[in-house]
């Protein structure tokens, strides 16, 4: 079996954390390919190494003295090296970095050095081969991954490398310089490596024990999700749940490689498996709850609008002309409501309203701001009667007024609109009726 393991910044913030990671890797001989992030925060008011590198490079570009910040970065790495008892010096690497900063090598180069240096330390600590992604991961002119070139070169290299450390977050641009991933960072690298070696599992180690049913800032100690499908995860991520970015999922999804989200500080927890599909019955009717605040609803009333061909298209064109994208569009017989982001809409509302009056001649237009959308997601809802009824019963009991309901045709999710002031109350009520009471 081949496992690719990625560790986030909090998992590698100090020598103590490095030792935890080392124990995790060495406890399973199948963990053959390791993707490290740059050192994260050691405590609440600490600064991530990547942020220090950005600050350092900005000073260099401005012609200011950046030696103090660079020394601060050196100290972070030397603390890790000394704490691990390694016979290793990064002086040569820092000399190159200093020169490159003075020569204004680029912001991407600066940001990537956090992973690069951590990768060197990790390879030394594990006695694995260090593989620099700048030689094997390539970008196209449009800034996206050059898949053909990357998988050909990276696959060929790793096929001859039994165990390797591949720093996350960066690769090589078309100009031959270091280029970073715009989103997802090291998660994307881990996914690319997993596909290149045709891994059996891609383990993504972080500081939480998997994907949680609800936001821990709203629900105290929410339950973790054992198994979630890509479709469910996409719905939750779209509605604000902080999970993996889509770019980090696509490479492994196309190969049918499951992702296992694990907790570095609680390695005994099995975490969450992210899979294409599964016959595993979810523990609860719902898989997860997520949501966003800050929406406005625009309701267009028009008698017999359902008989007017192109009515919906004309309504959306009124928003499109002003560069406003819509989030949801529930409709009735003579009404159609469009939900948009309030901060995006406010500056353009009068222009949009004028467009609507000219294009569809509505009988009336009503607007309401300060709304939230809450998504209840779960593959188990399709086979369970009365799910919507239980949601509305819970919300009514919590004195939450429902402004909108929209259920997807796949029956995988139900979107509920509530006032911003009721956002947290709504999530707590839904969590309680499906999870707390179920327990």
PDB file of N, CA and C in Angstrom, residues 290-352:
ATOM      1  N   UNK A 290     -23.817  24.095   7.164  1.00  0.00           N
ATOM      2  CA  UNK A 290     -22.929  25.229   6.927  1.00  0.00           C
ATOM      3  C   UNK A 290     -23.761  26.413   6.471  1.00  0.00           C
ATOM      4  N   UNK A 291     -23.185  27.587   6.520  1.00  0.00           N
ATOM      5  CA  UNK A 291     -23.958  28.749   6.092  1.00  0.00           C
ATOM      6  C   UNK A 291     -23.122  30.005   5.960  1.00  0.00           C
ATOM      7  N   UNK A 292     -23.752  31.032   5.414  1.00  0.00           N
ATOM      8  CA  UNK A 292     -23.111  32.331   5.224  1.00  0.00           C
ATOM      9  C   UNK A 292     -24.096  33.446   5.576  1.00  0.00           C
ATOM     10  N   UNK A 293     -23.547  34.529   6.087  1.00  0.00           N
ATOM     11  CA  UNK A 293     -24.338  35.723   6.355  1.00  0.00           C
ATOM     12  C   UNK A 293     -24.182  36.726   5.210  1.00  0.00           C
ATOM     13  N   UNK A 294     -24.995  37.786   5.274  1.00  0.00           N
ATOM     14  CA  UNK A 294     -24.797  38.917   4.382  1.00  0.00           C
ATOM     15  C   UNK A 294     -25.401  38.811   2.999  1.00  0.00           C
ATOM     16  N   UNK A 295     -26.667  38.426   2.919  1.00  0.00           N
ATOM     17  CA  UNK A 295     -27.356  38.345   1.635  1.00  0.00           C
ATOM     18  C   UNK A 295     -28.523  39.324   1.598  1.00  0.00           C
ATOM     19  N   UNK A 296     -28.956  39.645   0.398  1.00  0.00           N
ATOM     20  CA  UNK A 296     -30.166  40.444   0.210  1.00  0.00           C
ATOM     21  C   UNK A 296     -31.062  39.713  -0.778  1.00  0.00           C
ATOM     22  N   UNK A 297     -32.362  39.733  -0.543  1.00  0.00           N
ATOM     23  CA  UNK A 297     -33.310  39.090  -1.460  1.00  0.00           C
ATOM     24  C   UNK A 297     -34.047  40.163  -2.248  1.00  0.00           C
ATOM     25  N   UNK A 298     -34.190  39.944  -3.547  1.00  0.00           N
ATOM     26  CA  UNK A 298     -34.952  40.836  -4.423  1.00  0.00           C
ATOM     27  C   UNK A 298     -36.090  40.024  -5.002  1.00  0.00           C
ATOM     28  N   UNK A 299     -37.310  40.331  -4.599  1.00  0.00           N
ATOM     29  CA  UNK A 299     -38.483  39.576  -5.043  1.00  0.00           C
ATOM     30  C   UNK A 299     -39.233  40.358  -6.115  1.00  0.00           C
ATOM     31  N   UNK A 300     -39.385  39.737  -7.272  1.00  0.00           N
ATOM     32  CA  UNK A 300     -40.090  40.364  -8.397  1.00  0.00           C
ATOM     33  C   UNK A 300     -41.477  39.743  -8.501  1.00  0.00           C
ATOM     34  N   UNK A 301     -42.511  40.574  -8.423  1.00  0.00           N
ATOM     35  CA  UNK A 301     -43.884  40.100  -8.575  1.00  0.00           C
ATOM     36  C   UNK A 301     -44.401  40.488  -9.958  1.00  0.00           C
ATOM     37  N   UNK A 302     -45.048  39.517 -10.626  1.00  0.00           N
ATOM     38  CA  UNK A 302     -45.571  39.775 -11.980  1.00  0.00           C
ATOM     39  C   UNK A 302     -46.664  38.764 -12.279  1.00  0.00           C
ATOM     40  N   UNK A 303     -47.873  39.232 -12.470  1.00  0.00           N
ATOM     41  CA  UNK A 303     -48.959  38.317 -12.806  1.00  0.00           C
ATOM     42  C   UNK A 303     -48.669  37.585 -14.105  1.00  0.00           C
ATOM     43  N   UNK A 304     -48.934  36.280 -14.086  1.00  0.00           N
ATOM     44  CA  UNK A 304     -48.783  35.429 -15.275  1.00  0.00           C
ATOM     45  C   UNK A 304     -47.343  35.380 -15.795  1.00  0.00           C
ATOM     46  N   UNK A 305     -46.377  35.592 -14.907  1.00  0.00           N
ATOM     47  CA  UNK A 305     -44.989  35.593 -15.382  1.00  0.00           C
ATOM     48  C   UNK A 305     -44.583  34.218 -15.908  1.00  0.00           C
ATOM     49  N   UNK A 306     -45.205  33.159 -15.372  1.00  0.00           N
ATOM     50  CA  UNK A 306     -44.843  31.812 -15.831  1.00  0.00           C
ATOM     51  C   UNK A 306     -45.210  31.571 -17.292  1.00  0.00           C
ATOM     52  N   UNK A 307     -46.079  32.393 -17.842  1.00  0.00           N
ATOM     53  CA  UNK A 307     -46.461  32.225 -19.247  1.00  0.00           C
ATOM     54  C   UNK A 307     -45.589  33.063 -20.181  1.00  0.00           C
ATOM     55  N   UNK A 308     -44.708  33.879 -19.609  1.00  0.00           N
ATOM     56  CA  UNK A 308     -43.848  34.737 -20.421  1.00  0.00           C
ATOM     57  C   UNK A 308     -42.516  34.036 -20.687  1.00  0.00           C
ATOM     58  N   UNK A 309     -42.315  33.621 -21.923  1.00  0.00           N
ATOM     59  CA  UNK A 309     -41.080  32.932 -22.286  1.00  0.00           C
ATOM     60  C   UNK A 309     -39.884  33.871 -22.108  1.00  0.00           C
ATOM     61  N   UNK A 310     -38.846  33.392 -21.414  1.00  0.00           N
ATOM     62  CA  UNK A 310     -37.637  34.189 -21.237  1.00  0.00           C
ATOM     63  C   UNK A 310     -37.664  35.120 -20.051  1.00  0.00           C
ATOM     64  N   UNK A 311     -38.709  35.036 -19.210  1.00  0.00           N
ATOM     65  CA  UNK A 311     -38.825  35.955 -18.071  1.00  0.00           C
ATOM     66  C   UNK A 311     -37.629  35.803 -17.116  1.00  0.00           C
ATOM     67  N   UNK A 312     -37.313  34.562 -16.755  1.00  0.00           N
ATOM     68  CA  UNK A 312     -36.198  34.323 -15.834  1.00  0.00           C
ATOM     69  C   UNK A 312     -34.877  34.813 -16.394  1.00  0.00           C
ATOM     70  N   UNK A 313     -34.672  34.588 -17.692  1.00  0.00           N
ATOM     71  CA  UNK A 313     -33.428  35.030 -18.339  1.00  0.00           C
ATOM     72  C   UNK A 313     -33.300  36.544 -18.275  1.00  0.00           C
ATOM     73  N   UNK A 314     -34.400  37.244 -18.537  1.00  0.00           N
ATOM     74  CA  UNK A 314     -34.372  38.711 -18.520  1.00  0.00           C
ATOM     75  C   UNK A 314     -34.065  39.240 -17.118  1.00  0.00           C
ATOM     76  N   UNK A 315     -34.615  38.561 -16.100  1.00  0.00           N
ATOM     77  CA  UNK A 315     -34.352  38.960 -14.718  1.00  0.00           C
ATOM     78  C   UNK A 315     -32.860  38.829 -14.412  1.00  0.00           C
ATOM     79  N   UNK A 316     -32.287  37.697 -14.759  1.00  0.00           N
ATOM     80  CA  UNK A 316     -30.872  37.489 -14.473  1.00  0.00           C
ATOM     81  C   UNK A 316     -29.977  38.418 -15.289  1.00  0.00           C
ATOM     82  N   UNK A 317     -30.395  38.760 -16.488  1.00  0.00           N
ATOM     83  CA  UNK A 317     -29.632  39.698 -17.314  1.00  0.00           C
ATOM     84  C   UNK A 317     -29.550  41.075 -16.654  1.00  0.00           C
ATOM     85  N   UNK A 318     -30.594  41.438 -15.912  1.00  0.00           N
ATOM     86  CA  UNK A 318     -30.597  42.720 -15.211  1.00  0.00           C
ATOM     87  C   UNK A 318     -29.476  42.789 -14.172  1.00  0.00           C
ATOM     88  N   UNK A 319     -29.188  41.631 -13.568  1.00  0.00           N
ATOM     89  CA  UNK A 319     -28.087  41.556 -12.608  1.00  0.00           C
ATOM     90  C   UNK A 319     -26.745  41.428 -13.338  1.00  0.00           C
ATOM     91  N   UNK A 320     -26.741  40.638 -14.388  1.00  0.00           N
ATOM     92  CA  UNK A 320     -25.508  40.387 -15.145  1.00  0.00           C
ATOM     93  C   UNK A 320     -24.926  41.678 -15.724  1.00  0.00           C
ATOM     94  N   UNK A 321     -25.787  42.556 -16.192  1.00  0.00           N
ATOM     95  CA  UNK A 321     -25.331  43.820 -16.788  1.00  0.00           C
ATOM     96  C   UNK A 321     -24.520  44.651 -15.808  1.00  0.00           C
ATOM     97  N   UNK A 322     -24.815  44.489 -14.526  1.00  0.00           N
ATOM     98  CA  UNK A 322     -24.108  45.262 -13.499  1.00  0.00           C
ATOM     99  C   UNK A 322     -23.011  44.443 -12.820  1.00  0.00           C
ATOM    100  N   UNK A 323     -22.744  43.254 -13.351  1.00  0.00           N
ATOM    101  CA  UNK A 323     -21.676  42.418 -12.797  1.00  0.00           C
ATOM    102  C   UNK A 323     -21.999  41.808 -11.451  1.00  0.00           C
ATOM    103  N   UNK A 324     -23.290  41.557 -11.192  1.00  0.00           N
ATOM    104  CA  UNK A 324     -23.726  40.969  -9.924  1.00  0.00           C
ATOM    105  C   UNK A 324     -24.124  39.513 -10.157  1.00  0.00           C
ATOM    106  N   UNK A 325     -23.494  38.598  -9.431  1.00  0.00           N
ATOM    107  CA  UNK A 325     -23.827  37.178  -9.569  1.00  0.00           C
ATOM    108  C   UNK A 325     -24.878  36.795  -8.529  1.00  0.00           C
ATOM    109  N   UNK A 326     -25.711  35.822  -8.860  1.00  0.00           N
ATOM    110  CA  UNK A 326     -26.770  35.415  -7.925  1.00  0.00           C
ATOM    111  C   UNK A 326     -26.385  34.128  -7.210  1.00  0.00           C
ATOM    112  N   UNK A 327     -26.946  33.951  -6.033  1.00  0.00           N
ATOM    113  CA  UNK A 327     -26.645  32.791  -5.203  1.00  0.00           C
ATOM    114  C   UNK A 327     -27.744  31.728  -5.301  1.00  0.00           C
ATOM    115  N   UNK A 328     -29.003  32.158  -5.149  1.00  0.00           N
ATOM    116  CA  UNK A 328     -30.144  31.246  -5.262  1.00  0.00           C
ATOM    117  C   UNK A 328     -31.310  31.994  -5.896  1.00  0.00           C
ATOM    118  N   UNK A 329     -32.227  31.222  -6.513  1.00  0.00           N
ATOM    119  CA  UNK A 329     -33.352  31.855  -7.192  1.00  0.00           C
ATOM    120  C   UNK A 329     -34.605  30.994  -7.056  1.00  0.00           C
ATOM    121  N   UNK A 330     -35.211  30.959  -5.863  1.00  0.00           N
ATOM    122  CA  UNK A 330     -36.483  30.246  -5.696  1.00  0.00           C
ATOM    123  C   UNK A 330     -37.619  31.027  -6.365  1.00  0.00           C
ATOM    124  N   UNK A 331     -38.658  30.314  -6.803  1.00  0.00           N
ATOM    125  CA  UNK A 331     -39.757  30.999  -7.504  1.00  0.00           C
ATOM    126  C   UNK A 331     -41.106  30.420  -7.117  1.00  0.00           C
ATOM    127  N   UNK A 332     -42.149  31.248  -7.303  1.00  0.00           N
ATOM    128  CA  UNK A 332     -43.525  30.828  -7.116  1.00  0.00           C
ATOM    129  C   UNK A 332     -44.273  31.001  -8.424  1.00  0.00           C
ATOM    130  N   UNK A 333     -45.607  30.999  -8.375  1.00  0.00           N
ATOM    131  CA  UNK A 333     -46.400  31.135  -9.603  1.00  0.00           C
ATOM    132  C   UNK A 333     -46.237  32.530 -10.193  1.00  0.00           C
ATOM    133  N   UNK A 334     -46.356  33.534  -9.344  1.00  0.00           N
ATOM    134  CA  UNK A 334     -46.276  34.920  -9.821  1.00  0.00           C
ATOM    135  C   UNK A 334     -45.124  35.690  -9.173  1.00  0.00           C
ATOM    136  N   UNK A 335     -44.209  34.992  -8.535  1.00  0.00           N
ATOM    137  CA  UNK A 335     -43.069  35.661  -7.902  1.00  0.00           C
ATOM    138  C   UNK A 335     -41.769  34.927  -8.209  1.00  0.00           C
ATOM    139  N   UNK A 336     -40.714  35.682  -8.228  1.00  0.00           N
ATOM    140  CA  UNK A 336     -39.376  35.115  -8.421  1.00  0.00           C
ATOM    141  C   UNK A 336     -38.432  35.908  -7.520  1.00  0.00           C
ATOM    142  N   UNK A 337     -37.665  35.202  -6.703  1.00  0.00           N
ATOM    143  CA  UNK A 337     -36.756  35.870  -5.761  1.00  0.00           C
ATOM    144  C   UNK A 337     -35.303  35.547  -6.107  1.00  0.00           C
ATOM    145  N   UNK A 338     -34.484  36.565  -6.095  1.00  0.00           N
ATOM    146  CA  UNK A 338     -33.060  36.398  -6.375  1.00  0.00           C
ATOM    147  C   UNK A 338     -32.278  36.774  -5.122  1.00  0.00           C
ATOM    148  N   UNK A 339     -31.422  35.857  -4.667  1.00  0.00           N
ATOM    149  CA  UNK A 339     -30.548  36.125  -3.522  1.00  0.00           C
ATOM    150  C   UNK A 339     -29.153  36.463  -4.034  1.00  0.00           C
ATOM    151  N   UNK A 340     -28.624  37.597  -3.569  1.00  0.00           N
ATOM    152  CA  UNK A 340     -27.280  38.032  -3.964  1.00  0.00           C
ATOM    153  C   UNK A 340     -26.520  38.476  -2.716  1.00  0.00           C
ATOM    154  N   UNK A 341     -25.184  38.573  -2.846  1.00  0.00           N
ATOM    155  CA  UNK A 341     -24.364  39.057  -1.737  1.00  0.00           C
ATOM    156  C   UNK A 341     -24.621  40.547  -1.528  1.00  0.00           C
ATOM    157  N   UNK A 342     -24.951  40.905  -0.293  1.00  0.00           N
ATOM    158  CA  UNK A 342     -25.349  42.275  -0.005  1.00  0.00           C
ATOM    159  C   UNK A 342     -24.229  43.285  -0.275  1.00  0.00           C
ATOM    160  N   UNK A 343     -22.978  42.946   0.118  1.00  0.00           N
ATOM    161  CA  UNK A 343     -21.882  43.894  -0.070  1.00  0.00           C
ATOM    162  C   UNK A 343     -21.587  44.137  -1.547  1.00  0.00           C
ATOM    163  N   UNK A 344     -21.848  43.130  -2.373  1.00  0.00           N
ATOM    164  CA  UNK A 344     -21.629  43.250  -3.808  1.00  0.00           C
ATOM    165  C   UNK A 344     -22.765  44.026  -4.481  1.00  0.00           C
ATOM    166  N   UNK A 345     -23.962  43.937  -3.901  1.00  0.00           N
ATOM    167  CA  UNK A 345     -25.164  44.478  -4.527  1.00  0.00           C
ATOM    168  C   UNK A 345     -25.453  45.938  -4.175  1.00  0.00           C
ATOM    169  N   UNK A 346     -25.103  46.344  -2.949  1.00  0.00           N
ATOM    170  CA  UNK A 346     -25.525  47.648  -2.447  1.00  0.00           C
ATOM    171  C   UNK A 346     -25.152  48.819  -3.358  1.00  0.00           C
ATOM    172  N   UNK A 347     -23.929  48.803  -3.893  1.00  0.00           N
ATOM    173  CA  UNK A 347     -23.484  49.921  -4.726  1.00  0.00           C
ATOM    174  C   UNK A 347     -24.161  49.939  -6.096  1.00  0.00           C
ATOM    175  N   UNK A 348     -24.799  48.825  -6.438  1.00  0.00           N
ATOM    176  CA  UNK A 348     -25.371  48.710  -7.781  1.00  0.00           C
ATOM    177  C   UNK A 348     -26.881  48.499  -7.765  1.00  0.00           C
ATOM    178  N   UNK A 349     -27.474  48.603  -6.574  1.00  0.00           N
ATOM    179  CA  UNK A 349     -28.889  48.221  -6.447  1.00  0.00           C
ATOM    180  C   UNK A 349     -29.827  49.056  -7.323  1.00  0.00           C
ATOM    181  N   UNK A 350     -29.601  50.359  -7.388  1.00  0.00           N
ATOM    182  CA  UNK A 350     -30.512  51.197  -8.167  1.00  0.00           C
ATOM    183  C   UNK A 350     -30.394  50.912  -9.669  1.00  0.00           C
ATOM    184  N   UNK A 351     -29.184  50.640 -10.122  1.00  0.00           N
ATOM    185  CA  UNK A 351     -28.990  50.300 -11.537  1.00  0.00           C
ATOM    186  C   UNK A 351     -29.670  48.977 -11.866  1.00  0.00           C
ATOM    187  N   UNK A 352     -29.576  48.010 -10.953  1.00  0.00           N
ATOM    188  CA  UNK A 352     -30.227  46.710 -11.158  1.00  0.00           C
ATOM    189  C   UNK A 352     -31.742  46.870 -11.182  1.00  0.00           C
TER     190      UNK A 352
END
